Short mmCIF file of C-alpha atoms in Angstrom, two decimals:
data_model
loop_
_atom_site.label_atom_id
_atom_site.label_comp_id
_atom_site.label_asym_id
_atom_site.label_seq_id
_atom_site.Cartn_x
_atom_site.Cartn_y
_atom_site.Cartn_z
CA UNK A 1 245.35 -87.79 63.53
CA UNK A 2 243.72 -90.18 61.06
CA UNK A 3 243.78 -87.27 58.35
CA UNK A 4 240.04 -87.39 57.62
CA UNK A 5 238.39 -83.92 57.00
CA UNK A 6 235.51 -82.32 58.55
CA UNK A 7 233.71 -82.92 55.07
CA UNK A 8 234.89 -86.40 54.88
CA UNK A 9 233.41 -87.03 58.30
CA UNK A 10 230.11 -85.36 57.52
CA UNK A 11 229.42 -86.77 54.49
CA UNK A 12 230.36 -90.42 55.80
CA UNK A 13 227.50 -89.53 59.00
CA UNK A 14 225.05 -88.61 55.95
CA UNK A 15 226.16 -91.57 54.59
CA UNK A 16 225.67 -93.81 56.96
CA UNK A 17 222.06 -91.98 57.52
CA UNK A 18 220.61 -93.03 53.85
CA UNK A 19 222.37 -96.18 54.19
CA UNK A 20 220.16 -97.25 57.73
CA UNK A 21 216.80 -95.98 55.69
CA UNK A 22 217.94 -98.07 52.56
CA UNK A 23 217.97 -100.97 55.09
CA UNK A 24 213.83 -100.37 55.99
CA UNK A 25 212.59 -100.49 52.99
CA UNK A 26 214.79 -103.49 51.25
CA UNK A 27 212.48 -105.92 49.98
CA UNK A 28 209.41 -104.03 50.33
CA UNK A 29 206.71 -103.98 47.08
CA UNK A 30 204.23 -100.52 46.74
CA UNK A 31 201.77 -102.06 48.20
CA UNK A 32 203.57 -102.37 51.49
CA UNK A 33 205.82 -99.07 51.22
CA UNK A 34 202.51 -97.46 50.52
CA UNK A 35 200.88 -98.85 53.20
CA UNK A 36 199.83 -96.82 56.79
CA UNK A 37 200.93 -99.24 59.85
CA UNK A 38 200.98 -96.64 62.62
CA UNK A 39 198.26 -93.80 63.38
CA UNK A 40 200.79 -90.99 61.58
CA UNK A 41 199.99 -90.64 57.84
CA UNK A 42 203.44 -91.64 57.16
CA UNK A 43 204.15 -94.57 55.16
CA UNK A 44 208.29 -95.49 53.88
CA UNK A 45 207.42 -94.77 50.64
CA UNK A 46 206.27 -90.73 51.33
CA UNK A 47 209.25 -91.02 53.93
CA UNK A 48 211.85 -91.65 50.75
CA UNK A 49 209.51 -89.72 48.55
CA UNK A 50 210.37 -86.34 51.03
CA UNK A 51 213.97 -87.64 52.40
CA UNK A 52 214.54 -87.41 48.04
CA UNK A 53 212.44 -84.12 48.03
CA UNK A 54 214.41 -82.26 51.20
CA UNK A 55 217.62 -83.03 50.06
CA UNK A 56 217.44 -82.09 46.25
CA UNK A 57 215.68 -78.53 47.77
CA UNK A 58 218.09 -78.24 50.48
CA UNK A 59 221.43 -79.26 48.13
CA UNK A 60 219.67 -76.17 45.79
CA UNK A 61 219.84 -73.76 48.57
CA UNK A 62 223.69 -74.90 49.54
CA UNK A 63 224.61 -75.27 45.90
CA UNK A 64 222.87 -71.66 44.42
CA UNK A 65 222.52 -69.74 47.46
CA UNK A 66 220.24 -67.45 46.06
CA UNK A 67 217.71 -67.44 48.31
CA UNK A 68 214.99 -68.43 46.32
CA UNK A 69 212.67 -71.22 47.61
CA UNK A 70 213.17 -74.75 44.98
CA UNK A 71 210.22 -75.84 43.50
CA UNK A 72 208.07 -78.55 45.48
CA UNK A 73 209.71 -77.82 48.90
CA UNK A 74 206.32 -76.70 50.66
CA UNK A 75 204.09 -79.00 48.41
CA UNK A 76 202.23 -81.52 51.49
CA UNK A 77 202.64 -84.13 48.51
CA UNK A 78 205.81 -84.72 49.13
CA UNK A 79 204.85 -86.63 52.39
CA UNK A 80 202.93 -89.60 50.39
CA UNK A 81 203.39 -92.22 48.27
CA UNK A 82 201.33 -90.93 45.34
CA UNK A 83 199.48 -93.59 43.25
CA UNK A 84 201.30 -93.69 40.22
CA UNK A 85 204.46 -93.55 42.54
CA UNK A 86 206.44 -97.14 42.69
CA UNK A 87 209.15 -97.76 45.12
CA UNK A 88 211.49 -97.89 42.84
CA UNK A 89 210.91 -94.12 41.03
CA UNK A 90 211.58 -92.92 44.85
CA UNK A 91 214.34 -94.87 45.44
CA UNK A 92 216.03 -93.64 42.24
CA UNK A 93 214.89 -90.09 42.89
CA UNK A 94 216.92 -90.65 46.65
CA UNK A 95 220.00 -92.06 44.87
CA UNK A 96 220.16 -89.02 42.39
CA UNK A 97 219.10 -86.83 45.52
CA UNK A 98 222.18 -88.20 47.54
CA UNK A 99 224.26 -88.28 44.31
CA UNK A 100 223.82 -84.39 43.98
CA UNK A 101 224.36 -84.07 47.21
CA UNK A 102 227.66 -85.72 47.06
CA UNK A 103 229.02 -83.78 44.55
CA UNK A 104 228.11 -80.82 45.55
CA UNK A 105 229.97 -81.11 49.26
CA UNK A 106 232.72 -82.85 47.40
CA UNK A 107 232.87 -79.51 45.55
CA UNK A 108 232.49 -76.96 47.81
CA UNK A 109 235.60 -75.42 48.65
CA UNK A 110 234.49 -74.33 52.30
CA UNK A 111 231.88 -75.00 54.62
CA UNK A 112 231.60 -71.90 56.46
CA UNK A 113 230.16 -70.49 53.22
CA UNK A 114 226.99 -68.61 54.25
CA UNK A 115 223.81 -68.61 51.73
CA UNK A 116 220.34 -67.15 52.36
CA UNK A 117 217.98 -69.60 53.84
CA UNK A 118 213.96 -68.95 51.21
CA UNK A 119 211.39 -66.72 53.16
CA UNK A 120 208.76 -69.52 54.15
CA UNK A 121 205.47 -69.09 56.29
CA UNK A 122 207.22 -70.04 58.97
CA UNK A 123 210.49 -67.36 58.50
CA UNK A 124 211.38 -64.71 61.02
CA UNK A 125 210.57 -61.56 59.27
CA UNK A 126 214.17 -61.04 58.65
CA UNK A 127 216.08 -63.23 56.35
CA UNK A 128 218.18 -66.10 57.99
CA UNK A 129 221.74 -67.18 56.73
CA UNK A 130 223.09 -70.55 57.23
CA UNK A 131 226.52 -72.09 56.59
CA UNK A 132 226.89 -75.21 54.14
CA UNK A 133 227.89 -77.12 57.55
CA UNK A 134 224.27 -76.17 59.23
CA UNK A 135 222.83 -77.42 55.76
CA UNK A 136 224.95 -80.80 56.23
CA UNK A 137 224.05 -81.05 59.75
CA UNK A 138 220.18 -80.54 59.00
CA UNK A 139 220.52 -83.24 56.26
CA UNK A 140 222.17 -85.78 58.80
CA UNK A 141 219.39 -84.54 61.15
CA UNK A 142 216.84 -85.01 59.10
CA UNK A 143 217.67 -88.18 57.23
CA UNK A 144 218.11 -90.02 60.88
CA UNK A 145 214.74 -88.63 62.41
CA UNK A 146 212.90 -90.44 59.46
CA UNK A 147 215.17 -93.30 59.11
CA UNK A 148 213.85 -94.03 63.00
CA UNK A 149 210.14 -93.67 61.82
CA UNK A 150 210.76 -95.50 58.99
CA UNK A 151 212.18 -98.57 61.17
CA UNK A 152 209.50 -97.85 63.35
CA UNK A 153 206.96 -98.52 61.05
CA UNK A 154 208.39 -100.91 59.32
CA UNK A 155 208.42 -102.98 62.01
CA UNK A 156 204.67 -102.56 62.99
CA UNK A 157 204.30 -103.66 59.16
CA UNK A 158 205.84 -106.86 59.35
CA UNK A 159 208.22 -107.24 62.22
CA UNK A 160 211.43 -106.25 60.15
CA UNK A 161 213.79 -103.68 61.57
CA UNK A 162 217.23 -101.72 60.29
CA UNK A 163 219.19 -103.43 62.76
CA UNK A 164 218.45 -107.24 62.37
CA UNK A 165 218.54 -106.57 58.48
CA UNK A 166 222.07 -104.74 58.71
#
């Protein structure tokens, strides 16, 4: 056995996740992070805008387990690349996003850890638990679905892609 830990692994697969979207969007200016190049509204910009959003609300729910819905995690906003948004504001908002992140797995003493998931509109009527390892999993998920749009339209935008760029 190599010695690496189920946390280790995890947060080296989320790693590796952020790492792949970093890759789209290197080089890019607002104009073109902000701009549409496939018939979805998404653009890379709103894609790290939410990727930042979903894992700051997500790390929340882990982290406080409360229950309580974090601000801005059903706001539709969170999708686009707002005018007075630059490229680099969401990039640093991801890095701080993946920072907490970090941290917070680094400090969590065990994954199996249940915490109540917020009531949303789209909730069973009866409250959901998940363990810190679902949350993990749904980050890693999450982060590679939209790291494969974002490649996706990067390359309709100008013919770049994660893997020649890695």
């Amino acid at each position: 056995m190599n010695g690496s830990s189920e946390k280790t692994d995890l947060a080296y697969a989320l790693a590796e996740q952020r790492e792949l979207l970093l890759i789209t969007v290197r080089g890019l200016d607002d104009a073109r992070a902000a701009r549409r190049t496939t018939v979805s509204e998404l653009t890379l910009g709103g894609i790290v805008k939410h990727l930042a959003q979903g894992e700051a609300a997500w790390t929340r729910i882990m982290v406080e387990g409360d229950g309580e819905l974090p601000d801005g995690m059903l706001d539709m906003g969170q999708y686009r690349m707002a005018q007075d948004d630059t490229l680099d504001g969401l990039l640093a908002a991801y890095t701080a996003a993946a920072r907490a992140t970090d941290e917070a797995l680094a400090g969590l003493p065990d994954l199996d850890r249940g915490v109540p998931l917020p009531m949303t509109p789209w909730s069973p009527p009866e409250r959901e638990y998940w363990s810190a390892r679902r949350i993990l999993l749904h980050l890693i998920r999450e982060t590679a679905q939209h790291a494969g749009h974002a490649d996706m339209i990067r390359e309709a935008l100008d013919g770049a892609n994660s893997t020649a760029q890695r």
